Coordinates of C-alpha atoms and ligand atoms in Angstrom, one line a residue:
M10 CA 93.5 48.6 118.3
E11 CA 90.2 49.7 119.9
T12 CA 87.0 48.2 118.3
V13 CA 83.5 49.8 118.6
E14 CA 80.5 47.5 118.1
T15 CA 77.2 48.4 116.6
D16 CA 74.5 47.0 114.4
V17 CA 74.8 49.5 111.5
L18 CA 77.7 51.8 110.7
V19 CA 76.5 54.7 108.6
V20 CA 79.3 56.5 106.7
G21 CA 78.3 60.1 106.0
S22 CA 75.9 62.6 107.6
G23 CA 74.5 64.2 104.4
P24 CA 70.8 63.7 103.5
A25 CA 71.4 60.0 102.7
G26 CA 73.4 59.1 105.9
A27 CA 71.4 61.4 108.2
A28 CA 68.0 60.0 106.9
T29 CA 69.3 56.4 107.3
A30 CA 70.4 57.1 110.8
L31 CA 67.2 58.8 111.6
A32 CA 65.0 56.0 110.3
L33 CA 67.2 53.3 112.0
S34 CA 67.0 55.1 115.3
T35 CA 63.3 55.7 114.9
Y36 CA 62.9 51.9 114.4
G37 CA 65.1 51.2 117.4
V38 CA 68.1 49.9 115.5
P39 CA 71.5 50.7 117.2
N40 CA 73.7 52.7 114.8
V41 CA 76.8 54.7 114.6
M42 CA 77.2 57.6 112.1
V43 CA 80.6 58.8 111.2
T44 CA 81.4 61.8 109.2
R45 CA 84.7 63.2 108.0
Y46 CA 84.2 66.8 108.9
G47 CA 83.7 68.7 112.1
G48 CA 80.2 69.8 111.2
L49 CA 77.3 69.4 108.8
A50 CA 76.8 71.0 105.3
D51 CA 77.9 74.7 105.6
T52 CA 76.5 75.7 102.2
P53 CA 72.9 75.6 100.9
R54 CA 73.4 72.9 98.2
A55 CA 70.2 70.8 97.8
H56 CA 67.0 72.7 98.4
I57 CA 63.9 71.6 96.4
T58 CA 62.1 69.1 98.7
N59 CA 59.4 67.2 96.9
Q60 CA 56.2 65.8 98.1
R61 CA 57.4 62.2 98.3
T62 CA 60.3 63.3 100.5
M63 CA 58.0 65.3 102.7
E64 CA 55.8 62.2 103.1
V65 CA 58.9 60.3 104.2
L66 CA 59.8 63.0 106.7
R67 CA 56.2 63.1 107.9
D68 CA 56.3 59.4 108.7
L69 CA 59.7 59.9 110.5
G70 CA 58.1 62.6 112.6
V71 CA 60.1 65.6 111.4
E72 CA 57.9 67.1 108.7
D73 CA 56.8 70.0 111.0
R74 CA 60.3 70.9 111.8
V75 CA 61.2 71.1 108.1
T76 CA 58.1 73.1 107.2
A77 CA 58.8 75.5 110.0
Q78 CA 62.2 76.5 108.5
A79 CA 61.6 76.0 104.8
T80 CA 60.5 78.6 102.2
P81 CA 56.9 77.6 101.4
Q82 CA 55.7 76.3 98.0
P83 CA 53.9 79.5 96.9
L84 CA 57.2 81.5 97.1
M85 CA 58.9 78.9 94.8
G86 CA 56.8 79.2 91.8
N87 CA 57.8 81.6 89.1
T88 CA 60.8 80.3 87.3
V89 CA 62.1 83.4 85.6
F90 CA 64.1 83.6 82.4
C91 CA 65.9 86.9 81.9
T92 CA 69.0 88.6 80.5
S93 CA 69.9 89.6 84.0
L94 CA 67.8 90.2 87.2
A95 CA 67.7 93.9 86.5
G96 CA 67.6 93.4 82.8
E97 CA 64.9 92.2 80.4
E98 CA 62.6 89.4 81.4
L99 CA 62.1 86.8 78.6
G100 CA 59.4 84.7 80.2
R101 CA 58.3 82.8 83.3
L102 CA 57.2 79.2 84.0
R103 CA 54.9 78.4 86.8
S104 CA 56.9 75.8 88.7
W105 CA 57.0 73.3 91.6
G106 CA 53.3 72.8 91.8
N107 CA 52.3 76.4 91.4
D108 CA 50.6 76.0 88.0
P109 CA 46.9 75.9 89.1
L110 CA 46.3 72.6 87.4
V111 CA 49.5 71.0 88.9
Q112 CA 48.6 72.6 92.2
A113 CA 45.4 70.7 92.2
A114 CA 47.3 67.5 91.4
H115 CA 49.7 68.2 94.3
E116 CA 46.7 68.7 96.7
L117 CA 45.2 65.5 95.6
A118 CA 48.4 63.4 95.6
S119 CA 49.6 63.9 99.1
P120 CA 49.0 65.3 102.6
S121 CA 52.4 67.0 102.4
R122 CA 53.5 70.1 100.5
M123 CA 56.6 70.6 98.5
C124 CA 59.0 73.2 100.0
D125 CA 62.4 74.8 99.6
M126 CA 64.6 73.6 102.4
P127 CA 68.3 74.4 101.9
Q128 CA 70.6 71.5 102.8
H129 CA 72.4 73.4 105.6
L130 CA 69.1 73.7 107.3
M131 CA 67.8 70.2 106.4
E132 CA 70.8 68.3 107.7
P133 CA 70.6 69.6 111.3
V134 CA 66.9 68.6 111.5
L135 CA 67.7 65.1 110.4
V136 CA 70.8 64.7 112.4
N137 CA 69.4 66.2 115.6
A138 CA 66.4 63.9 115.5
A139 CA 68.6 60.9 114.8
V140 CA 70.9 61.7 117.7
S141 CA 68.0 62.4 120.1
R142 CA 66.5 59.0 119.1
G143 CA 69.8 57.1 119.7
T144 CA 72.2 57.5 116.9
A145 CA 75.9 57.8 118.1
L146 CA 77.4 60.5 115.9
R147 CA 81.2 60.9 115.4
F148 CA 82.4 64.0 113.7
H149 CA 86.0 64.3 112.4
T150 CA 85.9 60.6 111.7
E151 CA 86.9 59.3 108.3
Y152 CA 86.1 55.9 106.9
L153 CA 89.2 54.4 105.3
S154 CA 88.4 50.7 104.4
H155 CA 86.4 47.7 105.4
E156 CA 86.5 43.9 105.4
Q157 CA 83.5 41.6 105.3
S158 CA 82.9 38.2 107.0
D159 CA 79.8 36.0 107.0
D160 CA 78.4 37.7 110.0
G161 CA 79.6 41.3 109.8
V162 CA 81.7 44.2 108.5
T163 CA 84.7 45.6 110.1
A164 CA 85.5 49.2 109.1
L165 CA 88.7 51.0 109.7
V166 CA 88.1 54.7 110.6
E167 CA 90.4 57.5 111.5
D168 CA 89.8 60.0 114.3
R169 CA 91.0 63.1 112.6
L170 CA 91.2 65.0 115.8
R171 CA 93.4 62.5 117.6
G172 CA 95.1 61.3 114.4
D173 CA 94.6 57.6 115.3
T174 CA 92.6 54.8 113.8
Y175 CA 90.1 52.4 115.3
R176 CA 87.8 49.6 114.1
V177 CA 84.0 49.7 114.0
R178 CA 82.5 46.3 113.9
A179 CA 78.9 46.3 112.6
R180 CA 76.5 43.8 111.1
Y181 CA 75.9 46.1 108.2
L182 CA 77.6 49.1 106.7
V183 CA 75.7 51.9 104.9
G184 CA 77.9 53.9 102.5
A185 CA 76.3 57.3 102.3
D186 CA 79.6 59.1 101.6
G187 CA 78.5 61.2 98.6
G188 CA 79.7 61.7 95.1
R189 CA 83.3 60.7 95.7
S190 CA 82.3 57.6 97.7
R191 CA 85.2 55.6 99.0
V192 CA 82.8 52.9 100.2
V193 CA 81.5 52.4 96.6
E194 CA 85.0 52.2 95.4
N195 CA 86.2 49.8 98.0
A196 CA 83.1 47.6 97.6
G197 CA 83.7 47.6 93.8
L198 CA 80.2 48.4 92.9
P199 CA 79.8 48.6 89.1
T200 CA 79.0 52.0 87.8
V201 CA 77.8 53.3 84.4
G202 CA 78.5 56.8 83.0
R203 CA 81.2 59.3 83.9
M204 CA 82.1 62.0 86.3
G205 CA 83.2 65.5 85.1
V206 CA 80.8 66.2 82.2
A207 CA 80.9 70.0 82.7
G208 CA 82.4 72.5 85.1
S209 CA 80.3 74.6 87.5
L210 CA 80.8 77.2 90.2
N211 CA 78.7 78.0 93.2
I212 CA 78.9 81.5 94.7
V213 CA 76.9 82.0 97.9
F214 CA 76.2 85.6 98.7
E215 CA 74.1 88.0 100.7
A216 CA 72.3 90.9 99.0
D217 CA 68.9 92.5 99.4
L218 CA 67.3 91.7 96.0
T219 CA 63.7 92.4 97.2
Q220 CA 63.2 95.0 94.4
L221 CA 64.2 92.5 91.7
T222 CA 62.5 89.4 92.9
A223 CA 59.6 89.8 95.4
H224 CA 57.1 90.7 92.7
R225 CA 57.9 87.4 90.9
P226 CA 58.7 85.1 93.8
S227 CA 60.8 82.2 92.8
T228 CA 63.4 79.7 93.8
L229 CA 65.2 80.0 90.5
Y230 CA 66.0 83.0 88.2
W231 CA 67.8 81.8 85.0
V232 CA 70.0 84.3 83.2
L233 CA 70.5 83.8 79.5
A234 CA 73.5 86.0 78.9
P235 CA 76.5 85.6 76.6
G236 CA 78.9 83.1 78.1
A237 CA 76.1 81.3 80.0
T238 CA 76.3 78.2 77.8
V239 CA 79.9 77.5 78.7
G240 CA 80.0 74.4 81.0
G241 CA 77.6 74.6 83.9
I242 CA 73.9 73.5 84.1
G243 CA 72.5 75.0 81.0
A244 CA 72.5 78.7 81.8
G245 CA 73.5 81.2 84.6
L246 CA 71.4 80.8 87.7
V247 CA 70.5 83.0 90.6
R248 CA 69.0 80.8 93.2
C249 CA 67.1 82.0 96.3
V250 CA 68.4 80.6 99.6
R251 CA 66.3 82.8 101.9
P252 CA 63.8 85.3 100.4
W253 CA 65.1 87.8 99.3
T254 CA 68.4 88.4 101.1
E255 CA 70.5 85.1 100.8
W256 CA 71.4 83.8 97.4
M257 CA 73.5 81.5 95.4
V258 CA 74.8 81.9 91.8
V259 CA 75.6 78.9 89.7
W260 CA 77.9 79.7 86.7
G261 CA 79.7 77.4 84.4
Y262 CA 83.4 77.1 83.4
D263 CA 85.3 75.4 80.7
L264 CA 86.5 72.1 82.2
E265 CA 89.5 71.9 79.8
A266 CA 90.7 75.3 81.0
G267 CA 90.1 74.3 84.6
P268 CA 88.2 76.3 87.3
P269 CA 89.0 80.0 87.5
D270 CA 90.8 81.5 90.5
L271 CA 87.8 82.0 92.8
T272 CA 88.9 85.3 94.3
E273 CA 86.3 87.5 95.9
E274 CA 86.7 90.0 93.1
F275 CA 86.0 87.4 90.5
A276 CA 83.0 86.0 92.4
R277 CA 81.6 89.6 92.8
S278 CA 82.0 90.2 89.1
V279 CA 80.0 87.1 88.2
V280 CA 77.3 87.9 90.7
H281 CA 77.0 91.5 89.4
R282 CA 76.9 90.3 85.8
L283 CA 73.9 88.0 86.6
L284 CA 72.2 90.7 88.6
G285 CA 72.8 93.3 85.9
D286 CA 73.4 96.1 88.4
D287 CA 76.9 96.7 89.7
T288 CA 75.7 99.1 92.4
I289 CA 73.8 96.5 94.4
P290 CA 75.8 95.8 97.6
V291 CA 76.9 92.1 97.7
R292 CA 78.6 90.2 100.4
I293 CA 80.2 87.0 99.1
T294 CA 80.1 84.2 101.8
S295 CA 81.6 81.2 100.0
T296 CA 82.7 79.9 96.6
S297 CA 83.3 76.4 95.3
A298 CA 83.9 74.6 92.0
W299 CA 82.2 71.3 91.2
T300 CA 81.4 69.2 88.2
V301 CA 78.3 68.0 86.5
N302 CA 78.3 64.2 86.7
H303 CA 76.3 61.5 84.8
L304 CA 76.9 58.3 86.7
Y305 CA 74.9 55.6 88.5
A306 CA 75.7 52.3 90.2
E307 CA 74.1 49.3 88.6
T308 CA 73.8 47.6 92.0
Y309 CA 73.8 49.3 95.4
A310 CA 75.1 46.5 97.5
D311 CA 77.9 44.1 98.0
R312 CA 76.8 41.6 100.6
R313 CA 76.7 43.5 103.9
V314 CA 77.7 46.8 102.5
L315 CA 74.8 48.9 101.1
C316 CA 75.2 52.3 99.5
A317 CA 72.8 55.2 99.2
G318 CA 72.5 58.8 97.9
D319 CA 75.1 60.5 95.7
A320 CA 77.4 57.5 96.4
V321 CA 75.3 55.6 93.9
H322 CA 73.6 58.3 91.7
R323 CA 75.5 61.4 90.6
H324 CA 73.9 64.0 88.5
P325 CA 73.4 67.7 88.2
P326 CA 71.0 69.6 90.4
S327 CA 68.4 70.0 87.6
N328 CA 64.9 68.8 88.8
G329 CA 66.2 69.0 92.4
L330 CA 66.3 65.3 92.8
G331 CA 69.6 64.6 94.6
S332 CA 68.8 64.9 98.3
N333 CA 65.2 63.8 97.7
T334 CA 66.3 60.6 96.1
S335 CA 69.0 60.1 98.9
I336 CA 66.4 60.5 101.6
Q337 CA 64.0 58.1 99.8
D338 CA 66.9 55.5 99.4
A339 CA 67.3 55.6 103.2
Y340 CA 63.6 55.1 103.8
N341 CA 63.6 52.1 101.6
L342 CA 66.6 50.6 103.2
A343 CA 66.1 51.2 107.0
W344 CA 63.0 49.0 107.6
K345 CA 64.7 46.2 105.7
L346 CA 67.8 46.4 107.9
K347 CA 65.6 46.5 111.0
L348 CA 63.7 43.4 110.1
V349 CA 66.8 41.4 109.0
L350 CA 68.7 42.5 112.1
D351 CA 65.9 41.4 114.5
G352 CA 65.5 38.1 112.7
T353 CA 62.0 38.7 111.4
A354 CA 63.2 38.7 107.8
A355 CA 65.8 36.7 105.9
P356 CA 68.9 38.5 104.6
A357 CA 67.4 38.1 101.1
L358 CA 65.1 41.0 101.9
L359 CA 68.1 43.3 101.6
D360 CA 68.6 42.2 98.0
T361 CA 65.4 44.0 97.2
Y362 CA 67.0 47.3 98.2
S363 CA 69.1 47.4 95.1
A364 CA 66.4 45.9 92.9
E365 CA 64.0 48.6 93.9
R366 CA 66.2 51.7 94.2
A367 CA 68.8 51.2 91.4
P368 CA 66.2 51.7 88.6
V369 CA 65.0 55.0 90.4
G370 CA 68.7 56.1 90.6
R371 CA 69.3 55.5 86.9
Q372 CA 66.0 57.3 86.0
I373 CA 66.9 60.4 87.9
V374 CA 70.5 60.6 86.7
E375 CA 69.2 60.5 83.1
R376 CA 66.3 62.9 83.8
A377 CA 68.6 65.5 85.4
N378 CA 71.1 65.4 82.7
R379 CA 68.5 65.6 80.0
S380 CA 67.1 68.7 81.6
I381 CA 70.4 70.5 81.1
G382 CA 70.2 69.8 77.4
E383 CA 66.6 71.1 77.3
T384 CA 67.7 74.6 78.1
A385 CA 69.5 74.9 74.8
P386 CA 66.2 75.5 72.8
V387 CA 65.5 78.6 74.8
F388 CA 68.9 80.0 73.7
E389 CA 68.2 78.8 70.2
A390 CA 64.8 80.5 70.1
L391 CA 66.5 83.8 71.1
G392 CA 69.1 83.4 68.4
V393 CA 72.0 83.5 71.0
L394 CA 73.6 80.3 69.7
A395 CA 73.7 81.6 66.1
T396 CA 76.6 83.9 66.6
S397 CA 79.6 84.4 68.8
D398 CA 79.5 88.2 68.4
T399 CA 78.0 89.6 71.6
E400 CA 76.5 92.7 69.9
Q401 CA 74.8 90.5 67.4
M402 CA 73.5 88.3 70.1
W403 CA 71.7 91.2 71.8
R404 CA 70.3 92.2 68.4
N405 CA 69.0 88.7 67.9
V406 CA 67.4 88.7 71.4
D407 CA 65.7 92.0 70.5
A408 CA 64.4 90.8 67.2
R409 CA 61.5 89.1 69.1
K410 CA 60.0 92.5 69.7
A411 CA 59.5 93.3 66.0
A412 CA 56.1 93.5 64.3
T413 CA 57.3 91.1 61.6
P414 CA 56.6 87.4 60.7
E415 CA 60.1 86.6 61.9
G416 CA 59.4 88.4 65.2
A417 CA 56.2 86.5 65.7
K418 CA 57.9 83.2 64.9
Q419 CA 60.6 84.0 67.4
R420 CA 58.1 84.9 70.1
Q421 CA 56.3 81.6 69.6
G422 CA 59.5 79.6 69.5
L423 CA 60.6 81.2 72.8
R424 CA 57.2 80.5 74.5
E425 CA 57.4 76.9 73.4
A426 CA 61.0 76.4 74.5
I427 CA 60.2 77.9 78.0
A428 CA 57.0 75.8 78.3
A429 CA 59.1 72.6 77.5
K430 CA 61.1 73.2 80.6
V431 CA 58.1 71.9 82.5
Y432 CA 60.1 68.6 82.5
E433 CA 62.6 70.2 84.9
F434 CA 60.4 72.4 87.0
N435 CA 57.1 70.7 87.3
A436 CA 57.8 67.0 86.8
H437 CA 55.3 65.7 89.3
G438 CA 55.4 62.2 87.9
V439 CA 59.2 61.9 88.2
E440 CA 58.8 62.8 91.8
M441 CA 55.8 60.6 92.7
N442 CA 55.5 57.6 90.4
Q443 CA 58.1 55.3 91.7
R444 CA 56.9 51.7 91.2
Y445 CA 58.9 48.8 92.6
V446 CA 59.4 45.4 91.1
S447 CA 61.3 43.0 93.4
D448 CA 60.9 39.9 95.6
A449 CA 59.5 42.1 98.3
I450 CA 56.5 42.9 96.1
V451 CA 53.8 40.2 95.5
P452 CA 52.3 40.6 92.0
D453 CA 48.5 40.2 91.9
G454 CA 48.4 38.9 88.4
T455 CA 46.9 42.0 86.9
P456 CA 48.6 43.4 83.8
D457 CA 50.5 46.6 84.1
P458 CA 48.0 49.3 83.0
G459 CA 50.9 51.7 82.2
F460 CA 50.3 55.4 82.5
G461 CA 47.3 57.3 81.1
R462 CA 49.4 60.5 80.7
D463 CA 53.0 61.4 80.4
P464 CA 54.5 59.5 83.4
E465 CA 57.2 62.2 83.9
L466 CA 54.8 65.0 84.3
Y467 CA 51.7 63.5 85.9
H468 CA 51.4 61.5 89.0
Q469 CA 49.1 58.5 88.7
P470 CA 48.1 56.9 91.9
S471 CA 47.7 53.1 91.9
T472 CA 47.3 50.3 94.4
R473 CA 48.9 47.7 92.1
P474 CA 51.6 46.0 94.2
G475 CA 54.8 48.0 93.9
A476 CA 53.1 51.4 93.8
K477 CA 53.0 53.8 96.8
L478 CA 49.9 53.8 98.8
P479 CA 47.6 56.5 97.4
H480 CA 46.8 59.4 99.6
A481 CA 43.1 60.0 100.6
W482 CA 41.8 62.0 103.5
V483 CA 39.8 59.8 105.9
V484 CA 38.3 60.7 109.2
R485 CA 38.1 59.3 112.7
G486 CA 35.6 61.3 114.7
R487 CA 36.7 64.9 114.3
E488 CA 40.2 63.9 113.3
R489 CA 41.3 64.1 109.6
L490 CA 44.1 61.7 108.6
S491 CA 45.8 60.7 105.4
T492 CA 45.8 57.0 104.5
L493 CA 49.6 57.5 104.5
D494 CA 49.4 58.3 108.2
L495 CA 47.6 55.0 108.8
G496 CA 50.4 53.1 107.2
G497 CA 54.2 53.6 107.8
H498 CA 55.5 53.9 111.3
G499 CA 58.0 51.1 110.7
R500 CA 55.3 48.4 110.5
F501 CA 53.1 46.6 108.0
T502 CA 49.5 47.7 107.6
L503 CA 46.6 45.8 106.2
F504 CA 43.8 48.0 104.8
T505 CA 40.3 46.6 104.3
G506 CA 36.7 47.7 104.7
I507 CA 33.2 46.6 105.3
G508 CA 32.9 42.8 104.9
G509 CA 36.7 42.4 105.2
D510 CA 36.5 40.4 108.5
C511 CA 38.4 37.5 106.9
W512 CA 41.3 39.9 106.4
Q513 CA 41.2 41.1 110.0
E514 CA 41.4 37.4 111.1
A515 CA 44.1 36.8 108.6
A516 CA 46.1 39.6 110.1
E517 CA 45.8 38.1 113.5
A518 CA 47.0 34.8 112.2
A519 CA 49.9 36.5 110.4
R520 CA 51.1 38.3 113.5
E521 CA 51.1 35.0 115.4
A522 CA 52.8 33.0 112.7
L523 CA 55.5 35.5 111.8
G524 CA 55.9 37.6 114.9
I525 CA 55.6 40.9 112.9
E526 CA 54.1 44.2 113.7
L527 CA 51.0 44.4 111.5
A528 CA 48.3 47.1 112.0
T529 CA 44.9 46.7 110.5
V530 CA 42.8 49.6 109.2
S531 CA 39.2 49.3 108.2
I532 CA 37.7 52.2 106.2
G533 CA 34.0 52.7 105.5
P534 CA 30.7 53.8 107.1
G535 CA 30.6 52.7 110.8
Q536 CA 34.2 51.5 110.6
E537 CA 37.1 53.0 112.7
Y538 CA 37.9 55.3 109.7
E539 CA 35.3 56.8 107.4
D540 CA 35.7 58.0 103.9
P541 CA 33.4 61.0 103.7
Y542 CA 34.5 62.3 100.4
G543 CA 34.5 58.8 98.8
D544 CA 38.2 59.5 97.7
W545 CA 39.4 56.2 99.2
A546 CA 36.7 54.2 97.5
R547 CA 37.7 55.8 94.1
L548 CA 41.4 55.2 94.6
R549 CA 41.7 51.8 96.3
E550 CA 41.0 49.7 93.1
I551 CA 39.7 46.8 95.3
G552 CA 36.2 46.1 96.7
D553 CA 35.0 47.0 100.1
C554 CA 36.0 43.6 101.4
G555 CA 39.3 43.3 99.6
A556 CA 42.7 43.9 101.2
L557 CA 45.8 46.0 100.6
L558 CA 49.0 45.3 102.5
T559 CA 51.5 48.2 102.8
R560 CA 55.1 47.7 103.8
P561 CA 56.7 50.0 106.4
D562 CA 57.7 52.4 103.6
N563 CA 54.0 52.7 102.5
H564 CA 54.5 50.9 99.2
I565 CA 51.9 48.2 98.4
G566 CA 53.3 44.7 98.9
F567 CA 50.2 42.7 98.2
R568 CA 46.5 43.2 97.3
H569 CA 43.5 41.1 96.9
P570 CA 40.2 42.4 95.3
E571 CA 37.7 40.8 97.6
M572 CA 37.1 38.6 100.6
T573 CA 38.2 35.0 100.3
P574 CA 38.2 31.9 102.6
R575 CA 41.9 31.7 101.7
A576 CA 42.7 35.1 103.3
G577 CA 45.0 33.8 106.0
E578 CA 46.9 31.6 103.6
L579 CA 47.3 34.3 101.0
L580 CA 48.3 37.0 103.5
I581 CA 50.8 34.8 105.4
G582 CA 52.2 33.6 102.0
A583 CA 52.6 37.2 100.8
L584 CA 54.3 38.3 104.0
R585 CA 56.6 35.3 103.9
K586 CA 57.6 36.2 100.4
I587 CA 58.2 39.9 101.3
L588 CA 60.3 38.9 104.3
G589 CA 62.5 36.7 102.1
H590 CA 61.2 33.4 103.5
G591 CA 59.1 32.4 100.6
Ligands
LIG15 P1 76.5 64.3 100.6 O1 77.6 64.6 99.6 O2 75.5 65.3 100.9 O3 77.1 63.8 101.9 C1 78.2 62.9 102.0 C2 78.6 62.8 103.4 O4 79.6 61.8 103.5 C3 79.1 64.1 104.1 O5 78.6 64.1 105.4 C4 80.6 63.8 104.1 O6 81.3 64.5 105.1 C5 80.7 62.4 104.3 N1 81.9 61.7 103.9 C6 82.4 61.6 102.6 N2 83.5 60.8 102.6 C7 83.6 60.3 103.9 C8 84.5 59.4 104.5 N3 85.5 58.8 103.8 N4 84.4 59.1 105.8 C9 83.4 59.7 106.5 N5 82.5 60.6 106.0 C10 82.6 60.9 104.7 N6 69.5 67.9 95.4 C11 68.2 68.1 95.5 O7 67.5 67.1 95.9 N7 67.5 69.2 95.3 C12 68.2 70.3 94.9 O8 67.6 71.3 94.7 C13 69.6 70.2 94.7 N8 70.4 71.3 94.4 C14 71.7 71.2 94.3 C15 72.4 72.3 94.0 C16 73.8 72.3 93.9 C17 74.5 73.5 93.5 C18 74.5 71.1 94.2 C19 76.0 71.0 94.1 C20 73.8 69.9 94.5 C21 72.4 70.0 94.6 N9 71.7 68.9 94.9 C22 70.3 69.0 95.0 C23 72.3 67.6 95.2 C24 72.5 67.3 96.6 O9 73.3 68.3 97.3 C25 73.1 65.9 96.8 O10 72.4 65.1 95.9 C26 73.0 65.5 98.2 O11 73.8 66.2 99.1 C27 73.4 64.0 98.3 O12 73.4 63.6 99.6 P2 74.3 62.4 100.2 O13 74.0 62.3 101.6 O14 74.2 61.2 99.3 O15 75.8 63.0 99.9

């Protein structure tokens, strides 16, 4: 049987696999990506692309390509609650960084803007860039099984065009094969939770809905109609794919009864019900049934097999965290694979992948499932859950218009229930506050200060080891750069400032001692980079002559508040620990 050799075999070309292949190829690691089908995602699926993911894509050099195709943030912002798109509007929530206060927080937090990038557009950007940088991509190729030895993994794959099987021999295998992951199953990774919590349908369609939507531009229009609480993701949903002509409806079904027959007639009837106007011409382009899941893996790796994306965290689309977290998993994993493969780091560095990403996976699975439950109070406030009689439901919904104490109470209850949905539609902290604790993070002995405000809603920058490098605009001559642009690029970076010469020398010594790529950045008046707004000085939490070490993923691995004669010893010791040699 034929055997193909590579350093990393990536199974799956969804957001997790494509981003892994892209990052590996960007870092010069030979890799083969196999995917079962003959093409990439052919339906919109994931779309919300948060700031952290855009920062990752910026570092991987594809942010501009995504921005060029995505729906921009200002058009995402009015989450609408209504009885149907043509029917009564019940309220709106400023979402996805479009509340003026949250907008300011987004501006301050990152050089990158959130956007709406449907998965069928995102995957080609990632995959094309990966292939152009060296990834060998095999469509129609299905992973079947694998065996591990001390120095590699041998996977058996089937060429579905030819109908034969061959082996791929790799030093590592990345299982990015989605929510029904065979790699996770074969690797025996322990999981918590269950699949199939509720039934849901996607109906993708074309219709010109400009008249119903352009005056309240949004990514999501929630329809609170009778029947909308059966299964599904909390309510009926009309989601914008391309403003304002391409759309997707999400509608629930009773799991016990099984998915309905997805005929075109049925799909059209659901769409028209949510639009509230049967006369609107609608062209159905695809339908599919899927389930809401609540499951996460407790560990993401079994020796040389490492898993990422939906393979290890499965949850509903609420909060739009799926492909975001998948891309972020890939970014965490790729630099570690590179350094282990080129011998710079010990294999122990790969253990930190699971230690750092599994807590994030668990958090987002729980958050997304909680968000579904948090839609019920909106229905309750409207009195929809109090009766099964449809006529009575509409009378209850109407009661909020009455000039009575009950009417006033209902109005207030509705406002509060809609405002509480901020945890789904504006959870900046969930998106940006990931803090790692692992052997690839060197604690600096400072106590965890916790979060000053709700950590799900508010981003709180920090340079405490484990946090992401805070963003600040700095300048070099006429050029404006984010601190995040100075780090990343697949290498370590040491940030210091005036008086930090000992750290510059320490960096030189570390390069020689460890053979690593380590850039140095000095920020301050008369330094290579200046901090004209004083933002960096406010954010860095160290003195001018202190040091921050970022890992290739722009998370802080080590910090020291000031200069010290022990700089070389401390920095080399920290890097050795991060690299798994300490
Ligand atoms: P994904 O499932 O995308 O990819 C798996 C890949 O593995 C595919 O290429 C497949 O062909 C391949 N594969 C599977 N088995 C294989 C085998 N045995 N051999 C070879 N290849 C194999 N997320 C988000 O961040 N924001 C959002 O707004 C939304 N919205 C959303 C809406 C709806 C309706 C759904 C259903 C989902 C979302 N999501 C989302 C979730 C998002 O789609 C999901 O989290 C990502 O696609 C996960 O990416 P992965 O790469 O992990 O798996």
